[in-house]
């Protein structure tokens, strides 16, 4: 059974800092890995999706990497802003069979102005 | 882009009553939809897979008689919480996979259910 772990569970940084969020998964047979943002009481916003054959994806100040063999992904946020404050979730889709995502427990990020 | 809607966005119901939540794919057809549940400060947990024209597949520990799922058309899946209890209070999120784009998955905005 796939398990997804995110570290740290919570993070508070001053504005302008670069930061790294970590995600690990136990079964490397994944189809893709996706990073989401969730604001309090809201739904999910997809940030980046990395296919299993890819090593990284970039969007603006965000960069996500994937090391499938070691079961790890990182989300790098450059020059953090207060508006980046949210919970960040990583989720993996299995390589075969059903297509539901398995989510990590999230990292709650607070960027202090 | 593909849009998935959920209705209602928030609902409060009394203990013992039933409540229905709708998940619609607005601009695409979806043979498969998923229902997830999220408790406060917890992650999303898959409840069931909803398949158009057939019975839903439930995850272990999810009562199929309590959480009724109907996927009667290619654009609509409904989740009915029957005989709701306060412990059913949660954030329910659906997702849909386009029939013609099986590698994509789009999420609804979620429904906040509070059972008093």
PDB file of C-alpha atoms in Angstrom:
ATOM      1  CA  UNK A   1       0.000   0.000   0.000  1.00  0.00           C
ATOM      2  CA  UNK A   2       1.395   3.367  -1.034  1.00  0.00           C
ATOM      3  CA  UNK A   3       2.241   5.762   1.771  1.00  0.00           C
ATOM      4  CA  UNK A   4       3.163   9.383   1.225  1.00  0.00           C
ATOM      5  CA  UNK A   5       4.976  11.389   3.890  1.00  0.00           C
ATOM      6  CA  UNK A   6       5.671  15.095   3.937  1.00  0.00           C
ATOM      7  CA  UNK A   7       8.285  16.834   6.028  1.00  0.00           C
ATOM      8  CA  UNK A   8       8.135  19.238   7.744  1.00  0.00           C
ATOM      9  CA  UNK A   9       4.518  19.251   8.892  1.00  0.00           C
ATOM     10  CA  UNK A  10       4.691  22.987   9.471  1.00  0.00           C
ATOM     11  CA  UNK A  11       7.129  25.711   8.521  1.00  0.00           C
ATOM     12  CA  UNK A  12       7.354  29.415   9.320  1.00  0.00           C
ATOM     13  CA  UNK A  13       9.820  31.589   7.441  1.00  0.00           C
ATOM     14  CA  UNK A  14      10.413  35.318   6.944  1.00  0.00           C
ATOM     15  CA  UNK A  15       9.493  36.831   3.627  1.00  0.00           C
ATOM     16  CA  UNK A  16      12.133  36.511   0.926  1.00  0.00           C
ATOM     17  CA  UNK A  17      13.584  33.198   2.030  1.00  0.00           C
ATOM     18  CA  UNK A  18      14.030  30.282  -0.304  1.00  0.00           C
ATOM     19  CA  UNK A  19      12.560  27.074   1.050  1.00  0.00           C
ATOM     20  CA  UNK A  20      12.261  23.385   0.330  1.00  0.00           C
ATOM     21  CA  UNK A  21       9.347  21.106   1.072  1.00  0.00           C
ATOM     22  CA  UNK A  22       9.921  17.371   1.081  1.00  0.00           C
ATOM     23  CA  UNK A  23       7.742  14.478   0.011  1.00  0.00           C
ATOM     24  CA  UNK A  24       8.573  10.775   0.129  1.00  0.00           C
ATOM     25  CA  UNK A  25       6.619   7.770  -1.072  1.00  0.00           C
ATOM     26  CA  UNK A  26       7.063   4.080  -0.388  1.00  0.00           C
ATOM     27  CA  UNK A  27       6.146   2.527  -3.739  1.00  0.00           C
ATOM     28  CA  UNK A  28       8.245   3.837  -6.616  1.00  0.00           C
ATOM     29  CA  UNK A  29       5.879   2.416  -9.247  1.00  0.00           C
ATOM     30  CA  UNK A  30       4.110   5.703  -9.819  1.00  0.00           C
ATOM     31  CA  UNK A  31       2.590   7.238 -12.927  1.00  0.00           C
ATOM     32  CA  UNK A  32       3.108  10.823 -11.817  1.00  0.00           C
ATOM     33  CA  UNK A  33       3.495  13.048  -8.790  1.00  0.00           C
ATOM     34  CA  UNK A  34       1.621  16.273  -8.256  1.00  0.00           C
ATOM     35  CA  UNK A  35       2.026  19.194  -5.885  1.00  0.00           C
ATOM     36  CA  UNK A  36      -1.079  21.076  -4.759  1.00  0.00           C
ATOM     37  CA  UNK A  37      -1.742  24.177  -2.744  1.00  0.00           C
ATOM     38  CA  UNK A  38      -4.709  24.373  -0.377  1.00  0.00           C
ATOM     39  CA  UNK A  39      -5.828  27.558   1.327  1.00  0.00           C
ATOM     40  CA  UNK A  40      -7.791  27.204   4.594  1.00  0.00           C
ATOM     41  CA  UNK A  41     -11.282  25.882   3.973  1.00  0.00           C
ATOM     42  CA  UNK A  42     -10.735  25.797   0.233  1.00  0.00           C
ATOM     43  CA  UNK A  43     -10.203  23.205  -2.475  1.00  0.00           C
ATOM     44  CA  UNK A  44      -7.004  22.202  -4.224  1.00  0.00           C
ATOM     45  CA  UNK A  45      -4.977  24.234  -6.662  1.00  0.00           C
ATOM     46  CA  UNK A  46      -2.635  22.184  -8.816  1.00  0.00           C
ATOM     47  CA  UNK A  47       0.860  23.685  -8.856  1.00  0.00           C
ATOM     48  CA  UNK A  48       3.099  21.244 -10.691  1.00  0.00           C
ATOM     49  CA  UNK A  49       2.759  17.758 -12.130  1.00  0.00           C
ATOM     50  CA  UNK A  50       5.787  15.598 -12.815  1.00  0.00           C
ATOM     51  CA  UNK A  51       5.453  12.501 -14.958  1.00  0.00           C
ATOM     52  CA  UNK A  52       7.387   9.448 -13.812  1.00  0.00           C
ATOM     53  CA  UNK A  53       9.826   9.862 -16.699  1.00  0.00           C
ATOM     54  CA  UNK A  54      10.621  13.454 -15.781  1.00  0.00           C
ATOM     55  CA  UNK A  55      13.121  14.780 -13.256  1.00  0.00           C
ATOM     56  CA  UNK A  56      11.696  18.229 -12.608  1.00  0.00           C
ATOM     57  CA  UNK A  57       9.107  20.819 -13.503  1.00  0.00           C
ATOM     58  CA  UNK A  58       9.218  24.579 -13.085  1.00  0.00           C
ATOM     59  CA  UNK A  59       6.550  27.227 -12.891  1.00  0.00           C
ATOM     60  CA  UNK A  60       7.557  30.743 -11.955  1.00  0.00           C
ATOM     61  CA  UNK A  61       9.128  30.684  -8.493  1.00  0.00           C
ATOM     62  CA  UNK A  62       8.290  27.025  -8.022  1.00  0.00           C
ATOM     63  CA  UNK A  63      10.463  24.082  -8.943  1.00  0.00           C
ATOM     64  CA  UNK A  64       9.577  20.480  -8.235  1.00  0.00           C
ATOM     65  CA  UNK A  65      12.000  17.599  -8.575  1.00  0.00           C
ATOM     66  CA  UNK A  66      11.364  13.883  -8.674  1.00  0.00           C
ATOM     67  CA  UNK A  67      13.695  10.997  -7.865  1.00  0.00           C
ATOM     68  CA  UNK A  68      11.438   8.048  -8.497  1.00  0.00           C
ATOM     69  CA  UNK A  69      13.943   5.362  -7.639  1.00  0.00           C
ATOM     70  CA  UNK A  70      14.504   6.751  -4.162  1.00  0.00           C
ATOM     71  CA  UNK A  71      10.863   7.687  -3.678  1.00  0.00           C
ATOM     72  CA  UNK A  72      11.418  11.382  -3.143  1.00  0.00           C
ATOM     73  CA  UNK A  73      10.239  14.716  -4.426  1.00  0.00           C
ATOM     74  CA  UNK A  74      11.003  18.257  -3.358  1.00  0.00           C
ATOM     75  CA  UNK A  75       9.157  21.494  -3.949  1.00  0.00           C
ATOM     76  CA  UNK A  76      11.444  24.510  -4.010  1.00  0.00           C
ATOM     77  CA  UNK A  77       9.901  27.935  -3.504  1.00  0.00           C
ATOM     78  CA  UNK A  78      12.147  30.859  -4.318  1.00  0.00           C
ATOM     79  CA  UNK A  79      11.864  34.290  -2.719  1.00  0.00           C
ATOM     80  CA  UNK A  80       8.865  33.389  -0.590  1.00  0.00           C
ATOM     81  CA  UNK A  81       6.020  35.880  -0.174  1.00  0.00           C
ATOM     82  CA  UNK A  82       3.228  36.173   2.424  1.00  0.00           C
ATOM     83  CA  UNK A  83       0.803  35.138  -0.307  1.00  0.00           C
ATOM     84  CA  UNK A  84       2.545  31.774  -0.447  1.00  0.00           C
ATOM     85  CA  UNK A  85       1.152  30.947   3.002  1.00  0.00           C
ATOM     86  CA  UNK A  86      -0.988  27.832   2.595  1.00  0.00           C
ATOM     87  CA  UNK A  87      -0.853  24.069   3.002  1.00  0.00           C
ATOM     88  CA  UNK A  88       1.125  22.253   0.345  1.00  0.00           C
ATOM     89  CA  UNK A  89       0.139  18.701  -0.499  1.00  0.00           C
ATOM     90  CA  UNK A  90       1.964  16.191  -2.605  1.00  0.00           C
ATOM     91  CA  UNK A  91       0.114  13.294  -4.192  1.00  0.00           C
ATOM     92  CA  UNK A  92       1.122  10.310  -6.274  1.00  0.00           C
ATOM     93  CA  UNK A  93      -0.822   8.430  -8.884  1.00  0.00           C
ATOM     94  CA  UNK A  94      -0.088   4.707  -9.155  1.00  0.00           C
ATOM     95  CA  UNK A  95       1.599   3.355 -12.249  1.00  0.00           C
ATOM     96  CA  UNK A  96      -0.992   0.689 -12.844  1.00  0.00           C
ATOM     97  CA  UNK A  97      -4.535  -0.060 -11.883  1.00  0.00           C
ATOM     98  CA  UNK A  98      -6.800   2.546 -10.413  1.00  0.00           C
ATOM     99  CA  UNK A  99      -6.066   6.213 -10.920  1.00  0.00           C
ATOM    100  CA  UNK A 100      -6.977   7.717  -7.564  1.00  0.00           C
ATOM    101  CA  UNK A 101      -4.265   9.795  -5.920  1.00  0.00           C
ATOM    102  CA  UNK A 102      -2.612   9.047  -2.608  1.00  0.00           C
ATOM    103  CA  UNK A 103      -1.972  12.241  -0.699  1.00  0.00           C
ATOM    104  CA  UNK A 104       0.594  13.186   1.876  1.00  0.00           C
ATOM    105  CA  UNK A 105      -0.466  14.906   5.076  1.00  0.00           C
ATOM    106  CA  UNK A 106       0.770  18.269   3.883  1.00  0.00           C
ATOM    107  CA  UNK A 107       3.146  21.009   4.973  1.00  0.00           C
ATOM    108  CA  UNK A 108       1.551  24.120   6.486  1.00  0.00           C
ATOM    109  CA  UNK A 109       3.618  27.095   5.380  1.00  0.00           C
ATOM    110  CA  UNK A 110       3.493  30.512   6.998  1.00  0.00           C
ATOM    111  CA  UNK A 111       5.526  33.299   5.390  1.00  0.00           C
ATOM    112  CA  UNK A 112       5.966  36.221   7.764  1.00  0.00           C
ATOM    113  CA  UNK A 113       5.956  39.725   6.223  1.00  0.00           C
TER     114      UNK A 113
ATOM    115  CA  UNK B   1      -9.506  24.508 -18.789  1.00  0.00           C
ATOM    116  CA  UNK B   2     -11.536  21.626 -17.438  1.00  0.00           C
ATOM    117  CA  UNK B   3     -13.878  22.575 -14.602  1.00  0.00           C
ATOM    118  CA  UNK B   4     -15.426  20.427 -11.909  1.00  0.00           C
ATOM    119  CA  UNK B   5     -18.132  21.918  -9.733  1.00  0.00           C
ATOM    120  CA  UNK B   6     -19.603  20.767  -6.447  1.00  0.00           C
ATOM    121  CA  UNK B   7     -22.923  21.688  -4.937  1.00  0.00           C
ATOM    122  CA  UNK B   8     -23.516  22.769  -2.300  1.00  0.00           C
ATOM    123  CA  UNK B   9     -20.279  24.387  -1.203  1.00  0.00           C
ATOM    124  CA  UNK B  10     -21.427  24.338   2.417  1.00  0.00           C
ATOM    125  CA  UNK B  11     -24.225  22.473   4.136  1.00  0.00           C
ATOM    126  CA  UNK B  12     -25.368  22.162   7.711  1.00  0.00           C
ATOM    127  CA  UNK B  13     -27.725  19.355   8.605  1.00  0.00           C
ATOM    128  CA  UNK B  14     -29.144  17.831  11.742  1.00  0.00           C
ATOM    129  CA  UNK B  15     -28.036  14.507  13.080  1.00  0.00           C
ATOM    130  CA  UNK B  16     -30.052  11.658  11.571  1.00  0.00           C
ATOM    131  CA  UNK B  17     -30.903  13.385   8.324  1.00  0.00           C
ATOM    132  CA  UNK B  18     -29.466  12.691   4.873  1.00  0.00           C
ATOM    133  CA  UNK B  19     -27.623  15.114   2.645  1.00  0.00           C
ATOM    134  CA  UNK B  20     -26.714  14.875  -1.041  1.00  0.00           C
ATOM    135  CA  UNK B  21     -23.587  16.371  -2.583  1.00  0.00           C
ATOM    136  CA  UNK B  22     -23.265  16.759  -6.347  1.00  0.00           C
ATOM    137  CA  UNK B  23     -20.087  16.633  -8.397  1.00  0.00           C
ATOM    138  CA  UNK B  24     -20.330  17.807 -12.010  1.00  0.00           C
ATOM    139  CA  UNK B  25     -17.816  17.926 -14.819  1.00  0.00           C
ATOM    140  CA  UNK B  26     -18.865  21.077 -16.648  1.00  0.00           C
ATOM    141  CA  UNK B  27     -17.073  20.850 -19.962  1.00  0.00           C
ATOM    142  CA  UNK B  28     -16.020  17.237 -20.317  1.00  0.00           C
ATOM    143  CA  UNK B  29     -17.343  13.736 -19.852  1.00  0.00           C
ATOM    144  CA  UNK B  30     -16.017  11.643 -17.011  1.00  0.00           C
ATOM    145  CA  UNK B  31     -16.467   7.904 -16.835  1.00  0.00           C
ATOM    146  CA  UNK B  32     -14.630   7.833 -13.532  1.00  0.00           C
ATOM    147  CA  UNK B  33     -14.915  10.166 -10.579  1.00  0.00           C
ATOM    148  CA  UNK B  34     -13.447   9.889  -7.109  1.00  0.00           C
ATOM    149  CA  UNK B  35     -14.757  10.998  -3.731  1.00  0.00           C
ATOM    150  CA  UNK B  36     -12.282  12.057  -1.048  1.00  0.00           C
ATOM    151  CA  UNK B  37     -12.802  13.154   2.535  1.00  0.00           C
ATOM    152  CA  UNK B  38     -10.621  15.530   4.511  1.00  0.00           C
ATOM    153  CA  UNK B  39     -10.846  16.003   8.278  1.00  0.00           C
ATOM    154  CA  UNK B  40      -9.488  19.210   9.832  1.00  0.00           C
ATOM    155  CA  UNK B  41      -5.722  19.531   9.457  1.00  0.00           C
ATOM    156  CA  UNK B  42      -5.569  16.103   7.874  1.00  0.00           C
ATOM    157  CA  UNK B  43      -4.925  15.010   4.330  1.00  0.00           C
ATOM    158  CA  UNK B  44      -7.362  13.813   1.724  1.00  0.00           C
ATOM    159  CA  UNK B  45      -8.394  10.194   2.014  1.00  0.00           C
ATOM    160  CA  UNK B  46     -10.030   8.323  -0.826  1.00  0.00           C
ATOM    161  CA  UNK B  47     -13.521   7.134   0.036  1.00  0.00           C
ATOM    162  CA  UNK B  48     -14.712   5.554  -3.174  1.00  0.00           C
ATOM    163  CA  UNK B  49     -14.383   5.335  -6.928  1.00  0.00           C
ATOM    164  CA  UNK B  50     -17.505   6.261  -8.838  1.00  0.00           C
ATOM    165  CA  UNK B  51     -17.957   4.595 -12.213  1.00  0.00           C
ATOM    166  CA  UNK B  52     -20.601   5.684 -14.685  1.00  0.00           C
ATOM    167  CA  UNK B  53     -23.226   3.017 -15.170  1.00  0.00           C
ATOM    168  CA  UNK B  54     -21.896   0.647 -12.541  1.00  0.00           C
ATOM    169  CA  UNK B  55     -21.571   0.302  -8.798  1.00  0.00           C
ATOM    170  CA  UNK B  56     -19.072   2.374  -6.911  1.00  0.00           C
ATOM    171  CA  UNK B  57     -15.980   0.798  -5.412  1.00  0.00           C
ATOM    172  CA  UNK B  58     -15.488   1.676  -1.761  1.00  0.00           C
ATOM    173  CA  UNK B  59     -12.253   1.851   0.193  1.00  0.00           C
ATOM    174  CA  UNK B  60     -11.781  -0.331   3.219  1.00  0.00           C
ATOM    175  CA  UNK B  61     -13.581   1.056   6.234  1.00  0.00           C
ATOM    176  CA  UNK B  62     -16.044   3.179   4.233  1.00  0.00           C
ATOM    177  CA  UNK B  63     -19.639   2.030   4.697  1.00  0.00           C
ATOM    178  CA  UNK B  64     -21.344   1.716   1.337  1.00  0.00           C
ATOM    179  CA  UNK B  65     -24.801   1.814   2.903  1.00  0.00           C
ATOM    180  CA  UNK B  66     -24.010   5.057   4.647  1.00  0.00           C
ATOM    181  CA  UNK B  67     -22.276   6.828   1.776  1.00  0.00           C
ATOM    182  CA  UNK B  68     -24.423   6.213  -1.284  1.00  0.00           C
ATOM    183  CA  UNK B  69     -22.802   7.027  -4.594  1.00  0.00           C
ATOM    184  CA  UNK B  70     -24.667   7.358  -7.859  1.00  0.00           C
ATOM    185  CA  UNK B  71     -22.964   8.069 -11.193  1.00  0.00           C
ATOM    186  CA  UNK B  72     -25.945   8.080 -13.485  1.00  0.00           C
ATOM    187  CA  UNK B  73     -24.470  10.197 -16.263  1.00  0.00           C
ATOM    188  CA  UNK B  74     -21.074  11.006 -17.718  1.00  0.00           C
ATOM    189  CA  UNK B  75     -21.069  14.431 -16.097  1.00  0.00           C
ATOM    190  CA  UNK B  76     -22.616  13.865 -12.680  1.00  0.00           C
ATOM    191  CA  UNK B  77     -21.810  11.849  -9.593  1.00  0.00           C
ATOM    192  CA  UNK B  78     -23.663  12.248  -6.320  1.00  0.00           C
ATOM    193  CA  UNK B  79     -22.653  11.336  -2.786  1.00  0.00           C
ATOM    194  CA  UNK B  80     -25.461  10.954  -0.276  1.00  0.00           C
ATOM    195  CA  UNK B  81     -24.550  10.820   3.392  1.00  0.00           C
ATOM    196  CA  UNK B  82     -27.392   8.922   5.045  1.00  0.00           C
ATOM    197  CA  UNK B  83     -28.344   9.208   8.703  1.00  0.00           C
ATOM    198  CA  UNK B  84     -25.600  11.740   9.218  1.00  0.00           C
ATOM    199  CA  UNK B  85     -23.798  11.959  12.542  1.00  0.00           C
ATOM    200  CA  UNK B  86     -21.519  14.705  13.884  1.00  0.00           C
ATOM    201  CA  UNK B  87     -18.476  12.535  13.139  1.00  0.00           C
ATOM    202  CA  UNK B  88     -19.400  12.724   9.442  1.00  0.00           C
ATOM    203  CA  UNK B  89     -18.644  16.443   9.541  1.00  0.00           C
ATOM    204  CA  UNK B  90     -15.823  16.892   7.081  1.00  0.00           C
ATOM    205  CA  UNK B  91     -14.686  18.437   3.816  1.00  0.00           C
ATOM    206  CA  UNK B  92     -15.729  16.284   0.861  1.00  0.00           C
ATOM    207  CA  UNK B  93     -13.857  16.731  -2.435  1.00  0.00           C
ATOM    208  CA  UNK B  94     -14.527  15.018  -5.731  1.00  0.00           C
ATOM    209  CA  UNK B  95     -12.286  14.614  -8.734  1.00  0.00           C
ATOM    210  CA  UNK B  96     -13.029  13.592 -12.290  1.00  0.00           C
ATOM    211  CA  UNK B  97     -11.000  11.944 -15.034  1.00  0.00           C
ATOM    212  CA  UNK B  98     -11.899  13.015 -18.573  1.00  0.00           C
ATOM    213  CA  UNK B  99     -12.949  10.052 -20.653  1.00  0.00           C
ATOM    214  CA  UNK B 100     -10.832  11.262 -23.571  1.00  0.00           C
ATOM    215  CA  UNK B 101      -7.883  12.360 -21.401  1.00  0.00           C
ATOM    216  CA  UNK B 102      -7.359   9.505 -18.952  1.00  0.00           C
ATOM    217  CA  UNK B 103      -4.017  10.882 -17.800  1.00  0.00           C
ATOM    218  CA  UNK B 104      -5.590  14.020 -16.354  1.00  0.00           C
ATOM    219  CA  UNK B 105      -7.574  14.478 -13.147  1.00  0.00           C
ATOM    220  CA  UNK B 106      -9.469  17.590 -12.117  1.00  0.00           C
ATOM    221  CA  UNK B 107     -10.679  18.416  -8.621  1.00  0.00           C
ATOM    222  CA  UNK B 108     -13.849  20.088  -7.460  1.00  0.00           C
ATOM    223  CA  UNK B 109     -13.778  22.968  -4.948  1.00  0.00           C
ATOM    224  CA  UNK B 110     -15.068  20.807  -2.111  1.00  0.00           C
ATOM    225  CA  UNK B 111     -18.168  20.725   0.095  1.00  0.00           C
ATOM    226  CA  UNK B 112     -18.030  21.528   3.804  1.00  0.00           C
ATOM    227  CA  UNK B 113     -20.507  19.339   5.683  1.00  0.00           C
ATOM    228  CA  UNK B 114     -21.378  20.157   9.280  1.00  0.00           C
ATOM    229  CA  UNK B 115     -23.693  17.814  11.172  1.00  0.00           C
ATOM    230  CA  UNK B 116     -25.195  19.288  14.326  1.00  0.00           C
TER     231      UNK B 116
END
